[in-house]
Structure formats: C-alpha cells, structure tokens
C-alpha cells in the first residue's frame, strides 16, 4: 500500500507540473505572440502631419476601437500652398514604423503653409483635410551627440516589457518547480 500511495503522490506531482507548464506556455503565448484577429469595422479615421523633412506621415485607425488599420489601403495625397504650389496626386507607401502608418516616399513640400488632403477608397472610403505649416528640420546628427556616435537606439518598450514578462514567468515556473520538489522530498523523509 505504501508504494501505491507514494506512486499516486508522484503522479499527482507530475500532473501538477504538467498543468503549470501548460499555464506557463499559455501565458508566454499571450505575451509575445501575434494578436488575435479581431474583426474591425466601421469608419476609418485618417490623420496627416509633416515628418520634418518635407514629407508626410499618415495614420489610419478604426474609429470604433482605435486600432490601427492593418488592411491594405490606397492613400493618395494632394496639396496646395498659399503661394499657389501644387503637389499630387501622389500615392503614399506603407511606413516601416508599423501597422496603420503610411508615408511619402520622398520629400514633397517646401517650407510654408499647405492645405493637404489624403483620401483612401479601400477597404472603405475616408478622407482627411488639414492645413499644415511645413518646417524642414536638419536631420544631420551633430558630431559628438549620442545619436551620431551610437546610431539610432531602440525605444521599443513593448518588446522590453515582453522580455521582462517572459523572464518573470520563467522565474515563477522555476520557483513553483523548486517548491514541489522540496515538498516531495520532505514527505519522503517524513514517511521513512
């Protein structure tokens, strides 16, 4: 009988460890994995602004939930300046900054006030009109500055939070495993 009782305790410990392992895997998957597909719908809201180099950045989000538009869209820009200058129609391209952003592929504007319009027809029609005061900023890093010496540094706090979360889960799993092993050893010592 003692063996059978001991074997059932061992099986219980194994089952507990398996359950903890599954829970840890589920937690890890939810932290760093791709977000679950969510059916977005409704109105798309566009925003346009200058990028400091004579180009533009456009953001597109769903009005209902504020999530970025991840679908392929077809933004086209047109603009007129106070001085009579005209830009466009110019298609914009998907930005490397992530989902929901589009940019001009090159500088389009001179300094000054411009009335900018961006329209899309797909996946739903949307338009934004905005008066923008374009200011061209010198993008050359100053010698001796941190940016010039070390290159561009990552500020992706979401990735850092994911790494910290994974580390915390791993430490938690190790602590639980150690607690189960210590408990089993103490029970064996008591039963002797």
PDB file of C-alpha atoms in Angstrom:
ATOM      1  CA  UNK A   1       0.000   0.000   0.000  1.00  0.00           C
ATOM      2  CA  UNK A   2       2.811   2.443   0.811  1.00  0.00           C
ATOM      3  CA  UNK A   3       4.218   2.154  -2.666  1.00  0.00           C
ATOM      4  CA  UNK A   4       0.880   2.681  -4.259  1.00  0.00           C
ATOM      5  CA  UNK A   5       0.278   5.769  -2.093  1.00  0.00           C
ATOM      6  CA  UNK A   6       3.746   7.096  -2.964  1.00  0.00           C
ATOM      7  CA  UNK A   7       3.166   6.394  -6.643  1.00  0.00           C
ATOM      8  CA  UNK A   8      -0.092   8.338  -6.584  1.00  0.00           C
ATOM      9  CA  UNK A   9       1.708  11.296  -4.954  1.00  0.00           C
ATOM     10  CA  UNK A  10       4.339  11.165  -7.679  1.00  0.00           C
ATOM     11  CA  UNK A  11       1.631  11.029 -10.344  1.00  0.00           C
ATOM     12  CA  UNK A  12      -0.074  13.993  -8.672  1.00  0.00           C
ATOM     13  CA  UNK A  13       3.185  15.945  -8.732  1.00  0.00           C
ATOM     14  CA  UNK A  14       3.709  15.124 -12.388  1.00  0.00           C
ATOM     15  CA  UNK A  15       0.159  16.218 -13.176  1.00  0.00           C
ATOM     16  CA  UNK A  16       0.718  19.443 -11.237  1.00  0.00           C
ATOM     17  CA  UNK A  17       3.950  20.117 -13.102  1.00  0.00           C
ATOM     18  CA  UNK A  18       2.246  19.454 -16.444  1.00  0.00           C
ATOM     19  CA  UNK A  19      -0.598  21.825 -15.547  1.00  0.00           C
ATOM     20  CA  UNK A  20       1.903  24.510 -14.519  1.00  0.00           C
ATOM     21  CA  UNK A  21       3.847  24.001 -17.730  1.00  0.00           C
ATOM     22  CA  UNK A  22       0.704  24.370 -19.845  1.00  0.00           C
ATOM     23  CA  UNK A  23      -0.274  27.508 -17.895  1.00  0.00           C
ATOM     24  CA  UNK A  24       3.198  28.989 -18.414  1.00  0.00           C
ATOM     25  CA  UNK A  25       3.088  28.250 -22.153  1.00  0.00           C
ATOM     26  CA  UNK A  26      -0.342  29.848 -22.486  1.00  0.00           C
ATOM     27  CA  UNK A  27       0.897  32.923 -20.603  1.00  0.00           C
ATOM     28  CA  UNK A  28       4.011  33.160 -22.800  1.00  0.00           C
ATOM     29  CA  UNK A  29       1.974  32.815 -25.976  1.00  0.00           C
ATOM     30  CA  UNK A  30      -0.353  35.600 -24.909  1.00  0.00           C
ATOM     31  CA  UNK A  31       2.562  37.958 -24.128  1.00  0.00           C
ATOM     32  CA  UNK A  32       4.647  37.776 -27.250  1.00  0.00           C
ATOM     33  CA  UNK A  33       2.577  36.137 -29.927  1.00  0.00           C
ATOM     34  CA  UNK A  34       0.633  37.833 -32.672  1.00  0.00           C
ATOM     35  CA  UNK A  35      -2.551  39.452 -31.512  1.00  0.00           C
ATOM     36  CA  UNK A  36      -5.724  37.514 -32.112  1.00  0.00           C
ATOM     37  CA  UNK A  37      -7.534  38.520 -35.246  1.00  0.00           C
ATOM     38  CA  UNK A  38     -10.272  40.958 -34.404  1.00  0.00           C
ATOM     39  CA  UNK A  39     -12.949  41.837 -36.882  1.00  0.00           C
ATOM     40  CA  UNK A  40     -12.669  45.581 -37.338  1.00  0.00           C
ATOM     41  CA  UNK A  41     -15.355  47.526 -38.955  1.00  0.00           C
ATOM     42  CA  UNK A  42     -16.881  50.873 -39.353  1.00  0.00           C
ATOM     43  CA  UNK A  43     -15.398  54.199 -40.200  1.00  0.00           C
ATOM     44  CA  UNK A  44     -11.660  54.675 -40.778  1.00  0.00           C
ATOM     45  CA  UNK A  45     -10.160  57.860 -39.359  1.00  0.00           C
ATOM     46  CA  UNK A  46      -7.110  59.338 -41.088  1.00  0.00           C
ATOM     47  CA  UNK A  47      -4.639  61.857 -39.717  1.00  0.00           C
ATOM     48  CA  UNK A  48      -1.832  63.547 -41.633  1.00  0.00           C
ATOM     49  CA  UNK A  49       1.154  65.540 -40.431  1.00  0.00           C
ATOM     50  CA  UNK A  50       4.583  66.597 -41.589  1.00  0.00           C
ATOM     51  CA  UNK A  51       7.642  64.477 -40.913  1.00  0.00           C
ATOM     52  CA  UNK A  52      10.133  67.357 -40.648  1.00  0.00           C
ATOM     53  CA  UNK A  53      11.886  66.521 -43.919  1.00  0.00           C
ATOM     54  CA  UNK A  54       9.310  67.835 -46.395  1.00  0.00           C
ATOM     55  CA  UNK A  55       7.308  64.630 -46.420  1.00  0.00           C
ATOM     56  CA  UNK A  56       4.188  63.456 -44.625  1.00  0.00           C
ATOM     57  CA  UNK A  57       3.117  60.677 -42.292  1.00  0.00           C
ATOM     58  CA  UNK A  58      -0.467  59.401 -42.352  1.00  0.00           C
ATOM     59  CA  UNK A  59      -2.053  57.283 -39.647  1.00  0.00           C
ATOM     60  CA  UNK A  60      -5.209  55.236 -40.146  1.00  0.00           C
ATOM     61  CA  UNK A  61      -7.279  53.813 -37.275  1.00  0.00           C
ATOM     62  CA  UNK A  62     -10.738  52.365 -36.886  1.00  0.00           C
ATOM     63  CA  UNK A  63     -12.987  54.953 -35.226  1.00  0.00           C
ATOM     64  CA  UNK A  64     -14.854  52.327 -33.191  1.00  0.00           C
ATOM     65  CA  UNK A  65     -11.919  50.722 -31.377  1.00  0.00           C
ATOM     66  CA  UNK A  66      -8.930  52.967 -32.145  1.00  0.00           C
ATOM     67  CA  UNK A  67      -6.898  50.031 -33.515  1.00  0.00           C
ATOM     68  CA  UNK A  68      -4.561  50.698 -36.442  1.00  0.00           C
ATOM     69  CA  UNK A  69      -5.778  49.679 -39.874  1.00  0.00           C
ATOM     70  CA  UNK A  70      -3.781  46.590 -40.817  1.00  0.00           C
ATOM     71  CA  UNK A  71      -5.516  46.050 -44.127  1.00  0.00           C
ATOM     72  CA  UNK A  72      -4.009  47.295 -47.366  1.00  0.00           C
ATOM     73  CA  UNK A  73      -5.180  50.822 -48.065  1.00  0.00           C
ATOM     74  CA  UNK A  74      -4.573  53.130 -51.019  1.00  0.00           C
ATOM     75  CA  UNK A  75      -3.770  56.594 -49.633  1.00  0.00           C
ATOM     76  CA  UNK A  76      -3.340  59.355 -52.198  1.00  0.00           C
ATOM     77  CA  UNK A  77      -2.178  62.852 -51.277  1.00  0.00           C
ATOM     78  CA  UNK A  78      -2.935  66.178 -52.940  1.00  0.00           C
ATOM     79  CA  UNK A  79      -1.948  69.614 -51.637  1.00  0.00           C
ATOM     80  CA  UNK A  80      -1.972  73.319 -52.443  1.00  0.00           C
ATOM     81  CA  UNK A  81       0.199  76.011 -50.917  1.00  0.00           C
ATOM     82  CA  UNK A  82      -0.757  79.594 -50.106  1.00  0.00           C
ATOM     83  CA  UNK A  83       1.670  80.657 -52.839  1.00  0.00           C
ATOM     84  CA  UNK A  84      -0.100  78.557 -55.490  1.00  0.00           C
ATOM     85  CA  UNK A  85       2.151  75.491 -55.401  1.00  0.00           C
ATOM     86  CA  UNK A  86       0.527  72.130 -56.116  1.00  0.00           C
ATOM     87  CA  UNK A  87       1.557  68.604 -55.079  1.00  0.00           C
ATOM     88  CA  UNK A  88      -0.043  65.387 -56.264  1.00  0.00           C
ATOM     89  CA  UNK A  89      -1.926  63.322 -56.685  1.00  0.00           C
ATOM     90  CA  UNK A  90       0.809  61.256 -55.047  1.00  0.00           C
ATOM     91  CA  UNK A  91       0.338  57.713 -53.699  1.00  0.00           C
ATOM     92  CA  UNK A  92       1.750  57.082 -50.225  1.00  0.00           C
ATOM     93  CA  UNK A  93       3.598  53.927 -49.162  1.00  0.00           C
ATOM     94  CA  UNK A  94       3.372  51.723 -46.084  1.00  0.00           C
ATOM     95  CA  UNK A  95       5.722  53.008 -43.373  1.00  0.00           C
ATOM     96  CA  UNK A  96       8.360  50.915 -41.614  1.00  0.00           C
ATOM     97  CA  UNK A  97       7.092  52.284 -38.264  1.00  0.00           C
ATOM     98  CA  UNK A  98       4.394  49.633 -38.126  1.00  0.00           C
ATOM     99  CA  UNK A  99       0.755  48.953 -38.888  1.00  0.00           C
ATOM    100  CA  UNK A 100      -1.503  51.870 -39.597  1.00  0.00           C
ATOM    101  CA  UNK A 101       1.149  54.285 -40.927  1.00  0.00           C
ATOM    102  CA  UNK A 102       1.862  55.481 -44.465  1.00  0.00           C
ATOM    103  CA  UNK A 103       4.436  57.994 -45.670  1.00  0.00           C
ATOM    104  CA  UNK A 104       5.514  59.909 -48.724  1.00  0.00           C
ATOM    105  CA  UNK A 105       8.394  58.071 -50.353  1.00  0.00           C
ATOM    106  CA  UNK A 106      10.371  61.308 -50.736  1.00  0.00           C
ATOM    107  CA  UNK A 107      10.188  64.943 -49.628  1.00  0.00           C
ATOM    108  CA  UNK A 108       7.304  66.677 -51.443  1.00  0.00           C
ATOM    109  CA  UNK A 109       6.930  70.044 -49.743  1.00  0.00           C
ATOM    110  CA  UNK A 110       8.823  73.275 -49.320  1.00  0.00           C
ATOM    111  CA  UNK A 111       8.546  75.271 -46.120  1.00  0.00           C
ATOM    112  CA  UNK A 112       5.307  77.150 -45.700  1.00  0.00           C
ATOM    113  CA  UNK A 113       1.593  76.638 -45.238  1.00  0.00           C
ATOM    114  CA  UNK A 114      -0.061  73.869 -47.269  1.00  0.00           C
ATOM    115  CA  UNK A 115      -3.640  72.584 -47.405  1.00  0.00           C
ATOM    116  CA  UNK A 116      -3.167  68.806 -47.541  1.00  0.00           C
ATOM    117  CA  UNK A 117      -5.815  66.225 -48.455  1.00  0.00           C
ATOM    118  CA  UNK A 118      -5.361  62.459 -48.144  1.00  0.00           C
ATOM    119  CA  UNK A 119      -8.041  60.098 -49.453  1.00  0.00           C
ATOM    120  CA  UNK A 120      -8.474  56.335 -49.480  1.00  0.00           C
ATOM    121  CA  UNK A 121     -11.027  54.204 -51.319  1.00  0.00           C
ATOM    122  CA  UNK A 122     -10.130  50.787 -49.956  1.00  0.00           C
ATOM    123  CA  UNK A 123     -11.107  48.994 -47.701  1.00  0.00           C
ATOM    124  CA  UNK A 124     -13.558  51.876 -47.005  1.00  0.00           C
ATOM    125  CA  UNK A 125     -13.614  55.429 -48.292  1.00  0.00           C
ATOM    126  CA  UNK A 126     -12.121  58.038 -45.962  1.00  0.00           C
ATOM    127  CA  UNK A 127     -10.597  61.478 -46.270  1.00  0.00           C
ATOM    128  CA  UNK A 128      -8.699  63.968 -44.147  1.00  0.00           C
ATOM    129  CA  UNK A 129      -8.079  67.644 -44.947  1.00  0.00           C
ATOM    130  CA  UNK A 130      -5.601  69.593 -42.865  1.00  0.00           C
ATOM    131  CA  UNK A 131      -3.660  72.853 -43.087  1.00  0.00           C
ATOM    132  CA  UNK A 132      -0.043  72.107 -42.196  1.00  0.00           C
ATOM    133  CA  UNK A 133       2.791  74.559 -41.634  1.00  0.00           C
ATOM    134  CA  UNK A 134       5.774  72.696 -43.080  1.00  0.00           C
ATOM    135  CA  UNK A 135       9.116  73.288 -41.405  1.00  0.00           C
ATOM    136  CA  UNK A 136      12.140  71.444 -42.729  1.00  0.00           C
ATOM    137  CA  UNK A 137      14.382  70.231 -39.898  1.00  0.00           C
ATOM    138  CA  UNK A 138      18.066  69.486 -40.425  1.00  0.00           C
ATOM    139  CA  UNK A 139      18.360  65.695 -39.982  1.00  0.00           C
ATOM    140  CA  UNK A 140      22.179  65.592 -39.808  1.00  0.00           C
ATOM    141  CA  UNK A 141      23.318  64.360 -36.373  1.00  0.00           C
ATOM    142  CA  UNK A 142      25.593  66.803 -34.582  1.00  0.00           C
ATOM    143  CA  UNK A 143      29.133  65.444 -34.158  1.00  0.00           C
ATOM    144  CA  UNK A 144      29.691  64.291 -30.587  1.00  0.00           C
ATOM    145  CA  UNK A 145      25.990  63.744 -29.882  1.00  0.00           C
ATOM    146  CA  UNK A 146      24.754  60.396 -28.608  1.00  0.00           C
ATOM    147  CA  UNK A 147      22.725  59.822 -31.790  1.00  0.00           C
ATOM    148  CA  UNK A 148      25.727  60.469 -34.027  1.00  0.00           C
ATOM    149  CA  UNK A 149      28.079  58.223 -32.039  1.00  0.00           C
ATOM    150  CA  UNK A 150      25.886  55.258 -31.234  1.00  0.00           C
ATOM    151  CA  UNK A 151      23.483  55.205 -34.172  1.00  0.00           C
ATOM    152  CA  UNK A 152      19.758  55.031 -33.668  1.00  0.00           C
ATOM    153  CA  UNK A 153      18.787  53.413 -30.381  1.00  0.00           C
ATOM    154  CA  UNK A 154      15.747  51.214 -29.899  1.00  0.00           C
ATOM    155  CA  UNK A 155      12.981  52.556 -27.684  1.00  0.00           C
ATOM    156  CA  UNK A 156      10.615  49.699 -28.277  1.00  0.00           C
ATOM    157  CA  UNK A 157       9.242  49.400 -24.735  1.00  0.00           C
ATOM    158  CA  UNK A 158       6.690  46.812 -25.843  1.00  0.00           C
ATOM    159  CA  UNK A 159       9.486  44.363 -26.683  1.00  0.00           C
ATOM    160  CA  UNK A 160      11.247  45.166 -23.414  1.00  0.00           C
ATOM    161  CA  UNK A 161       8.016  44.579 -21.491  1.00  0.00           C
ATOM    162  CA  UNK A 162       7.584  41.254 -23.282  1.00  0.00           C
ATOM    163  CA  UNK A 163      11.110  40.144 -22.348  1.00  0.00           C
ATOM    164  CA  UNK A 164      10.568  41.197 -18.729  1.00  0.00           C
ATOM    165  CA  UNK A 165       7.218  39.369 -18.654  1.00  0.00           C
ATOM    166  CA  UNK A 166       8.740  36.195 -20.079  1.00  0.00           C
ATOM    167  CA  UNK A 167      11.584  36.395 -17.563  1.00  0.00           C
ATOM    168  CA  UNK A 168       9.108  36.800 -14.698  1.00  0.00           C
ATOM    169  CA  UNK A 169       7.099  33.789 -15.890  1.00  0.00           C
ATOM    170  CA  UNK A 170      10.233  31.654 -16.175  1.00  0.00           C
ATOM    171  CA  UNK A 171      11.277  32.630 -12.626  1.00  0.00           C
ATOM    172  CA  UNK A 172       7.768  31.857 -11.370  1.00  0.00           C
ATOM    173  CA  UNK A 173       7.808  28.437 -13.038  1.00  0.00           C
ATOM    174  CA  UNK A 174      11.236  27.661 -11.525  1.00  0.00           C
ATOM    175  CA  UNK A 175      10.070  28.752  -8.070  1.00  0.00           C
ATOM    176  CA  UNK A 176       6.989  26.514  -8.300  1.00  0.00           C
ATOM    177  CA  UNK A 177       9.086  23.588  -9.525  1.00  0.00           C
ATOM    178  CA  UNK A 178      11.540  24.015  -6.625  1.00  0.00           C
ATOM    179  CA  UNK A 179       8.645  24.219  -4.137  1.00  0.00           C
ATOM    180  CA  UNK A 180       7.132  20.977  -5.477  1.00  0.00           C
ATOM    181  CA  UNK A 181      10.489  19.165  -5.336  1.00  0.00           C
ATOM    182  CA  UNK A 182      11.200  20.368  -1.782  1.00  0.00           C
ATOM    183  CA  UNK A 183       7.690  19.359  -0.663  1.00  0.00           C
ATOM    184  CA  UNK A 184       8.081  15.878  -2.177  1.00  0.00           C
ATOM    185  CA  UNK A 185      11.484  15.375  -0.515  1.00  0.00           C
ATOM    186  CA  UNK A 186      10.117  16.409   2.873  1.00  0.00           C
ATOM    187  CA  UNK A 187       7.193  13.999   2.502  1.00  0.00           C
ATOM    188  CA  UNK A 188       9.591  11.181   1.655  1.00  0.00           C
ATOM    189  CA  UNK A 189      11.714  11.973   4.712  1.00  0.00           C
ATOM    190  CA  UNK A 190       8.634  12.042   6.991  1.00  0.00           C
ATOM    191  CA  UNK A 191       7.325   8.721   5.676  1.00  0.00           C
ATOM    192  CA  UNK A 192      10.639   6.936   6.382  1.00  0.00           C
TER     193      UNK A 192
END
